Amino acid sequence: MRLSEEVEKMVSAIADDLASGAAELALQAINVFRTTLTDCGTDSLAEARERLTDTARAIVRAHPAMAPMYNLGTEVLNAADAANSIEEVNSTCGEALTRFETKLCSSASRIADLVYDLIPPGEQVFAYSFSSTVVSSLLSARSQKKFFRAVCTEARPSNEGRRLATMLASGGLEVMHSFDMSLGLILPTCRVAFMGVDCVGRPGLVNKVGSWMLGLACRELNIPLYALAGTEKFVPDDVFFAFEDHERPGQETWNNPPQGVKVLNHQFELVPFTFIAGLVTDDGILRGEAQIEEYVRNVKVHPRLEELAFASP
Amino acid sequence: MRLSEEVEKMVSAIADDLASGAAELALQAINVFRTTLTDCGTDSLAEARERLTDTARAIVRAHPAMAPMYNLGTEVLNAADAANSIEEVNSTCGEALTRFETKLCSSASRIADLVYDLIPPGEQVFAYSFSSTVVSSLLSARSQKKFFRAVCTEARPSNEGRRLATMLASGGLEVMHSFDMSLGLILPTCRVAFMGVDCVGRPGLVNKVGSWMLGLACRELNIPLYALAGTEKFVPDDVFFAFEDHERPGQETWNNPPQGVKVLNHQFELVPFTFIAGLVTDDGILRGEAQIEEYVRNVKVHPRLEELAFASP
């Protein structure tokens, strides 16, 4: 099935966006499905299901490490499977999209409430990379008159840490910013650290490369590191390891290396649960592998998306 | 005493050089003293000593964290103190400079011999930031037919890791390069790690910011990290903490931050001896605080340079 030019364009924009977090891109993916549903106007029931499957697969391929892409696709494809006519596809899938959108927003709001209590007033708070959940949580705390200073680093090579700094500052927070490797000097001035998450599974958390070093440094310095993730970030084992293949072009790190220098540019890495103080979710703060495993056990990915985890990127 | 324009210019060039290592800049500082000795031509004995003191202080101020600057200045000022005439200043100081130059070169060569045995053939070797001692050691091993691959990272914000990659590649080594925070992914592919040092004292090693994170990650992953430093890098307690004040302009990290964002740009940090497997010196591989302390105890800094450690930068 050929996706419409508009849908292809929207998917490309999501794939090329390295500065936004997973929750933010999931909201954009919802719009891609809405456009796909419009494209289904003259489809047969079978054609509509095929079109939605292709959109779901294109979205997963755009960011295979971002769990909401799998879970959003699964919701839409399950809704399409349950429909008995093209009209029902429209209504059941439309409802599934609204449900997912509402869940994303209520997750963010519930997480922000929990984060509020984790910020010691008058202290410095570290935040890594870019995560819309982290931004909304910190700005929500600030708007509720909690005073604190945010500290963040560049998050090379895409520098989405600068976007984080800019958004936090524009929301009225005082921000201290430095380069990534200065963590050893600036973390000791912070009382708590936060990071977003792209994917949570039994083996641990997947997030932007550098999260492992952040977690290691936080553990060494006894600074509690909280990962913020709505339960829409949870995935079963089957699709967990898709992130490993996700390498970006080396030129993004160094655009003109001399001969003999091979430039690597990995995007994601695994952070063990032992590095974090807790996983702040819309269902409360989960601590330890056993508690997280209980949640992950109930997550199912639609069979037509499962195989993507093992496809070459 | 007004230093000559030529000497002022040479000192500025050293101060502005963020890409070179301490041993390399010490060689340039030797030339500054040679030019100063020429400038002493018509000085009285007292004037010559004053001129040499001012040059020594200017060189220390250019890079107060780099130990060879103190130790080179001390050698020259001691030689000037011992001289009884302007002619003797010329000869004793000239000899001191040649001695220091010879020591720098023989240190590098002796260290390279020791490093040769630390490189496991056919494996990957990590190197951080830029150090002429690391470069000469790795290239010397390569020229003696030891086969290995070098792995390094950018070393933000000055990116001297790219200079390292370029020099190693031009010397025939295969080089893998990535951004700094990818250490968690790339260090596990390496069997040993090397770094240069700006200063060694009883509290630990001082080196480019990021060395603490490298040391922590190496300890966590059981990868031996060796610091390479000739004994001309050793300083007594009195001058050790000069490095803490050494902050560079924030624009070097982010040249146009938005309002509300303060950019920090520290240059050096302390690495505890517990993070390193050994300190490779011209006197052999030193291990543990006690052994290093024994060496540091004998180092004396000339009194006219000591006070600089406490001056504002």
GROMACS .gro file of C-alpha atoms in nm, chain B:
model
  313
  314MET     CA    1   5.991   4.519   3.459
  315ARG     CA    2   5.834   4.550   3.114
  316LEU     CA    3   5.877   4.231   2.911
  317SER     CA    4   5.962   4.278   2.544
  318GLU     CA    5   5.681   4.278   2.291
  319GLU     CA    6   5.811   3.954   2.144
  320VAL     CA    7   5.804   3.778   2.481
  321GLU     CA    8   5.453   3.912   2.556
  322LYS     CA    9   5.334   3.780   2.220
  323MET     CA   10   5.488   3.437   2.278
  324VAL     CA   11   5.327   3.414   2.623
  325SER     CA   12   4.984   3.513   2.482
  326ALA     CA   13   5.012   3.243   2.218
  327ILE     CA   14   5.076   2.985   2.492
  328ALA     CA   15   4.784   3.115   2.702
  329ASP     CA   16   4.545   3.099   2.406
  330ASP     CA   17   4.647   2.747   2.308
  331LEU     CA   18   4.380   2.513   2.445
  332ALA     CA   19   4.453   2.227   2.208
  333SER     CA   20   4.807   2.141   2.317
  334GLY     CA   21   4.912   1.936   2.616
  335ALA     CA   22   5.128   2.052   2.907
  336ALA     CA   23   5.453   1.890   2.789
  337GLU     CA   24   5.412   2.047   2.445
  338LEU     CA   25   5.350   2.395   2.586
  339ALA     CA   26   5.647   2.357   2.821
  340LEU     CA   27   5.871   2.320   2.515
  341GLN     CA   28   5.731   2.650   2.386
  342ALA     CA   29   5.786   2.809   2.727
  343ILE     CA   30   6.155   2.712   2.703
  344ASN     CA   31   6.176   2.927   2.390
  345VAL     CA   32   6.015   3.218   2.575
  346PHE     CA   33   6.294   3.200   2.835
  347ARG     CA   34   6.558   3.182   2.560
  348THR     CA   35   6.415   3.502   2.407
  349THR     CA   36   6.408   3.660   2.754
  350LEU     CA   37   6.776   3.576   2.800
  351THR     CA   38   6.852   3.761   2.473
  352ASP     CA   39   6.650   4.057   2.603
  353CYS     CA   40   6.873   4.061   2.916
  354GLY     CA   41   7.170   4.177   2.702
  355THR     CA   42   7.202   4.525   2.855
  356ASP     CA   43   7.042   4.445   3.196
  357SER     CA   44   7.224   4.465   3.529
  358LEU     CA   45   7.233   4.136   3.727
  359ALA     CA   46   6.937   4.251   3.938
  360GLU     CA   47   6.742   4.359   3.629
  361ALA     CA   48   6.806   4.026   3.457
  362ARG     CA   49   6.678   3.833   3.761
  363GLU     CA   50   6.371   4.055   3.772
  364ARG     CA   51   6.310   4.009   3.401
  365LEU     CA   52   6.339   3.629   3.430
  366THR     CA   53   6.107   3.632   3.733
  367ASP     CA   54   5.847   3.828   3.539
  368THR     CA   55   5.869   3.589   3.245
  369ALA     CA   56   5.837   3.291   3.480
  370ARG     CA   57   5.531   3.444   3.645
  371ALA     CA   58   5.373   3.530   3.309
  372ILE     CA   59   5.420   3.171   3.192
  373VAL     CA   60   5.269   3.025   3.509
  374ARG     CA   61   4.974   3.263   3.478
  375ALA     CA   62   4.920   3.151   3.116
  376HIS     CA   63   4.844   2.794   3.236
  377PRO     CA   64   4.843   2.778   3.617
  378ALA     CA   65   4.724   2.416   3.618
  379MET     CA   66   5.018   2.296   3.412
  380ALA     CA   67   5.288   2.182   3.649
  381PRO     CA   68   5.584   2.203   3.407
  382MET     CA   69   5.534   2.582   3.398
  383TYR     CA   70   5.612   2.601   3.771
  384ASN     CA   71   5.898   2.356   3.754
  385LEU     CA   72   6.059   2.512   3.447
  386GLY     CA   73   6.033   2.858   3.607
  387THR     CA   74   6.184   2.723   3.929
  388GLU     CA   75   6.484   2.576   3.746
  389VAL     CA   76   6.550   2.902   3.563
  390LEU     CA   77   6.510   3.123   3.872
  391ASN     CA   78   6.734   2.896   4.080
  392ALA     CA   79   6.997   2.918   3.805
  393ALA     CA   80   6.966   3.299   3.800
  394ASP     CA   81   6.994   3.314   4.181
  395ALA     CA   82   7.319   3.116   4.166
  396ALA     CA   83   7.477   3.344   3.904
  397ASN     CA   84   7.716   3.619   4.007
  398SER     CA   85   7.717   3.821   3.685
  399ILE     CA   86   7.501   3.885   3.383
  400GLU     CA   87   7.729   3.653   3.182
  401GLU     CA   88   7.678   3.376   3.436
  402VAL     CA   89   7.299   3.430   3.421
  403ASN     CA   90   7.320   3.363   3.051
  404SER     CA   91   7.520   3.043   3.087
  405THR     CA   92   7.356   2.893   3.400
  406CYS     CA   93   7.004   2.970   3.279
  407GLY     CA   94   7.085   2.848   2.929
  408GLU     CA   95   7.210   2.521   3.078
  409ALA     CA   96   6.898   2.492   3.296
  410LEU     CA   97   6.678   2.534   2.988
  411THR     CA   98   6.870   2.271   2.793
  412ARG     CA   99   6.851   2.035   3.092
  413PHE     CA  100   6.474   2.081   3.117
  414GLU     CA  101   6.429   2.033   2.743
  415THR     CA  102   6.635   1.716   2.751
  416LYS     CA  103   6.436   1.590   3.048
  417LEU     CA  104   6.103   1.654   2.871
  418CYS     CA  105   6.220   1.458   2.568
  419SER     CA  106   6.377   1.173   2.761
  420SER     CA  107   6.067   1.152   2.985
  421ALA     CA  108   5.848   1.111   2.678
  422SER     CA  109   6.077   0.845   2.536
  423ARG     CA  110   6.102   0.649   2.863
  424ILE     CA  111   5.721   0.668   2.909
  425ALA     CA  112   5.670   0.544   2.553
  426ASP     CA  113   5.883   0.238   2.633
  427LEU     CA  114   5.667   0.158   2.936
  428VAL     CA  115   5.343   0.216   2.745
  429TYR     CA  116   5.453  -0.028   2.475
  430ASP     CA  117   5.420  -0.314   2.723
  431LEU     CA  118   5.076  -0.196   2.841
  432ILE     CA  119   4.913  -0.220   2.498
  433PRO     CA  120   4.759  -0.562   2.433
  434PRO     CA  121   4.831  -0.648   2.067
  435GLY     CA  122   4.532  -0.654   1.832
  436GLU     CA  123   4.302  -0.478   2.078
  437GLN     CA  124   4.139  -0.135   2.103
  438VAL     CA  125   4.304   0.133   2.315
  439PHE     CA  126   4.121   0.440   2.449
  440ALA     CA  127   4.285   0.784   2.474
  441TYR     CA  128   4.125   1.101   2.613
  442SER     CA  129   4.172   1.470   2.531
  443PHE     CA  130   4.511   1.571   2.388
  444SER     CA  131   4.849   1.488   2.530
  445SER     CA  132   5.171   1.493   2.332
  446THR     CA  133   5.300   1.219   2.567
  447VAL     CA  134   5.004   0.995   2.478
  448VAL     CA  135   5.047   1.068   2.107
  449SER     CA  136   5.420   0.998   2.108
  450SER     CA  137   5.373   0.680   2.314
  451LEU     CA  138   5.103   0.535   2.088
  452LEU     CA  139   5.281   0.628   1.766
  453SER     CA  140   5.608   0.490   1.899
  454ALA     CA  141   5.435   0.159   1.977
  455ARG     CA  142   5.284   0.155   1.629
  456SER     CA  143   5.620   0.222   1.466
  457GLN     CA  144   5.761  -0.073   1.661
  458LYS     CA  145   5.505  -0.295   1.488
  459LYS     CA  146   5.256  -0.323   1.772
  460PHE     CA  147   4.914  -0.346   1.605
  461PHE     CA  148   4.614  -0.194   1.780
  462ARG     CA  149   4.329   0.044   1.712
  463ALA     CA  150   4.291   0.380   1.890
  464VAL     CA  151   3.953   0.500   2.017
  465CYS     CA  152   3.896   0.860   2.127
  466THR     CA  153   3.626   1.122   2.180
  467GLU     CA  154   3.584   1.492   2.104
  468ALA     CA  155   3.687   1.642   2.440
  469ARG     CA  156   3.441   1.930   2.429
  470PRO     CA  157   3.439   2.226   2.426
  471SER     CA  158   3.780   2.271   2.257
  472ASN     CA  159   3.755   1.941   2.067
  473GLU     CA  160   4.124   1.862   2.116
  474GLY     CA  161   4.019   1.495   2.085
  475ARG     CA  162   3.983   1.563   1.713
  476ARG     CA  163   4.343   1.684   1.703
  477LEU     CA  164   4.440   1.360   1.879
  478ALA     CA  165   4.244   1.151   1.625
  479THR     CA  166   4.404   1.340   1.336
  480MET     CA  167   4.759   1.295   1.464
  481LEU     CA  168   4.712   0.927   1.546
  482ALA     CA  169   4.556   0.859   1.204
  483SER     CA  170   4.831   1.047   1.022
  484GLY     CA  171   5.080   0.826   1.208
  485GLY     CA  172   4.920   0.516   1.057
  486LEU     CA  173   4.682   0.412   1.336
  487GLU     CA  174   4.324   0.313   1.263
  488VAL     CA  175   4.111   0.547   1.477
  489MET     CA  176   3.750   0.521   1.599
  490HIS     CA  177   3.602   0.852   1.716
  491SER     CA  178   3.277   0.950   1.885
  492PHE     CA  179   3.126   1.213   2.114
  493ASP     CA  180   3.231   1.219   2.479
  494MET     CA  181   2.917   1.080   2.642
  495SER     CA  182   2.935   0.764   2.433
  496LEU     CA  183   3.207   0.637   2.671
  497GLY     CA  184   2.956   0.391   2.820
  498LEU     CA  185   2.922   0.222   2.480
  499ILE     CA  186   3.276   0.247   2.344
  500LEU     CA  187   3.493   0.190   2.653
  501PRO     CA  188   3.372  -0.172   2.684
  502THR     CA  189   3.529  -0.234   2.341
  503CYS     CA  190   3.870  -0.121   2.471
  504ARG     CA  191   4.121  -0.315   2.682
  505VAL     CA  192   4.320  -0.023   2.824
  506ALA     CA  193   4.286   0.357   2.847
  507PHE     CA  194   4.546   0.636   2.855
  508MET     CA  195   4.530   1.002   2.945
  509GLY     CA  196   4.778   1.286   2.983
  510VAL     CA  197   4.814   1.489   3.302
  511ASP     CA  198   4.864   1.860   3.367
  512CYS     CA  199   4.972   1.830   3.727
  513VAL     CA  200   5.037   1.558   3.987
  514GLY     CA  201   5.028   1.625   4.361
  515ARG     CA  202   4.937   1.447   4.682
  516PRO     CA  203   4.559   1.499   4.638
  517GLY     CA  204   4.557   1.335   4.295
  518LEU     CA  205   4.595   1.422   3.928
  519VAL     CA  206   4.474   1.737   3.760
  520ASN     CA  207   4.368   1.707   3.397
  521LYS     CA  208   4.111   1.833   3.144
  522VAL     CA  209   3.752   1.827   3.271
  523GLY     CA  210   3.600   1.490   3.183
  524SER     CA  211   3.896   1.293   3.317
  525TRP     CA  212   3.699   1.223   3.637
  526MET     CA  213   3.412   1.072   3.435
  527LEU     CA  214   3.660   0.870   3.228
  528GLY     CA  215   3.825   0.741   3.546
  529LEU     CA  216   3.491   0.652   3.703
  530ALA     CA  217   3.375   0.465   3.392
  531CYS     CA  218   3.707   0.278   3.363
  532ARG     CA  219   3.686   0.169   3.727
  533GLU     CA  220   3.324   0.055   3.679
  534LEU     CA  221   3.410  -0.141   3.364
  535ASN     CA  222   3.740  -0.280   3.495
  536ILE     CA  223   3.945  -0.115   3.221
  537PRO     CA  224   4.289  -0.011   3.345
  538LEU     CA  225   4.339   0.364   3.303
  539TYR     CA  226   4.701   0.481   3.294
  540ALA     CA  227   4.796   0.845   3.337
  541LEU     CA  228   5.117   0.942   3.155
  542ALA     CA  229   5.327   1.212   3.320
  543GLY     CA  230   5.698   1.288   3.338
  544THR     CA  231   5.813   1.377   3.689
  545GLU     CA  232   5.832   1.742   3.571
  546LYS     CA  233   5.452   1.736   3.622
  547PHE     CA  234   5.486   1.687   3.999
  548VAL     CA  235   5.410   1.983   4.228
  549PRO     CA  236   5.407   2.033   4.606
  550ASP     CA  237   5.083   2.102   4.796
  551ASP     CA  238   5.141   2.478   4.800
  552VAL     CA  239   5.069   2.533   4.435
  553PHE     CA  240   4.837   2.239   4.377
  554PHE     CA  241   4.501   2.407   4.397
  555ALA     CA  242   4.563   2.681   4.143
  556PHE     CA  243   4.367   2.481   3.889
  557GLU     CA  244   4.032   2.532   4.061
  558ASP     CA  245   4.006   2.896   3.954
  559HIS     CA  246   4.083   2.821   3.597
  560GLU     CA  247   3.753   2.890   3.424
  561ARG     CA  248   3.737   2.978   3.055
  562PRO     CA  249   3.483   3.210   2.889
  563GLY     CA  250   3.135   3.052   2.868
  564GLN     CA  251   3.105   3.147   2.498
  565GLU     CA  252   3.357   2.873   2.417
  566THR     CA  253   3.088   2.625   2.522
  567TRP     CA  254   2.783   2.810   2.384
  568ASN     CA  255   2.841   3.138   2.207
  569ASN     CA  256   2.486   3.274   2.210
  570PRO     CA  257   2.290   3.136   2.507
  571PRO     CA  258   1.941   3.278   2.562
  572GLN     CA  259   1.866   3.511   2.852
  573GLY     CA  260   1.848   3.330   3.184
  574VAL     CA  261   2.109   3.068   3.091
  575LYS     CA  262   2.451   3.101   3.256
  576VAL     CA  263   2.718   2.900   3.076
  577LEU     CA  264   3.000   2.740   3.277
  578ASN     CA  265   3.330   2.636   3.122
  579HIS     CA  266   3.571   2.482   3.368
  580GLN     CA  267   3.898   2.358   3.227
  581PHE     CA  268   4.046   2.120   3.483
  582GLU     CA  269   3.938   1.876   3.749
  583LEU     CA  270   4.088   1.645   4.007
  584VAL     CA  271   4.109   1.270   3.945
  585PRO     CA  272   4.172   1.058   4.256
  586PHE     CA  273   4.454   0.802   4.243
  587THR     CA  274   4.194   0.529   4.311
  588PHE     CA  275   4.059   0.582   3.958
  589ILE     CA  276   4.388   0.498   3.786
  590ALA     CA  277   4.575   0.172   3.746
  591GLY     CA  278   4.909   0.353   3.749
  592LEU     CA  279   5.100   0.671   3.677
  593VAL     CA  280   5.351   0.605   3.399
  594THR     CA  281   5.654   0.830   3.457
  595ASP     CA  282   6.016   0.854   3.345
  596ASP     CA  283   6.095   0.684   3.677
  597GLY     CA  284   5.871   0.384   3.610
  598ILE     CA  285   5.506   0.308   3.679
  599LEU     CA  286   5.399   0.449   4.015
  600ARG     CA  287   5.098   0.289   4.183
  601GLY     CA  288   4.903   0.417   4.480
  602GLU     CA  289   4.906   0.736   4.681
  603ALA     CA  290   5.195   0.641   4.909
  604GLN     CA  291   5.438   0.581   4.626
  605ILE     CA  292   5.343   0.904   4.449
  606GLU     CA  293   5.363   1.103   4.773
  607GLU     CA  294   5.726   0.999   4.812
  608TYR     CA  295   5.811   1.168   4.480
  609VAL     CA  296   5.603   1.479   4.536
  610ARG     CA  297   5.768   1.541   4.876
  611ASN     CA  298   6.097   1.634   4.706
  612VAL     CA  299   5.952   1.891   4.467
  613LYS     CA  300   6.012   2.256   4.556
  614VAL     CA  301   5.871   2.557   4.378
  615HIS     CA  302   6.072   2.879   4.372
  616PRO     CA  303   5.935   3.121   4.638
  617ARG     CA  304   5.873   3.394   4.378
  618LEU     CA  305   5.630   3.160   4.197
  619GLU     CA  306   5.459   3.007   4.499
  620GLU     CA  307   5.234   3.301   4.574
  621LEU     CA  308   5.082   3.279   4.223
  622ALA     CA  309   4.887   2.974   4.330
  623PHE     CA  310   4.670   3.199   4.543
  624ALA     CA  311   4.643   3.497   4.310
  625SER     CA  312   4.315   3.560   4.130
  626PRO     CA  313   4.323   3.434   3.775
   0.00000   0.00000   0.00000
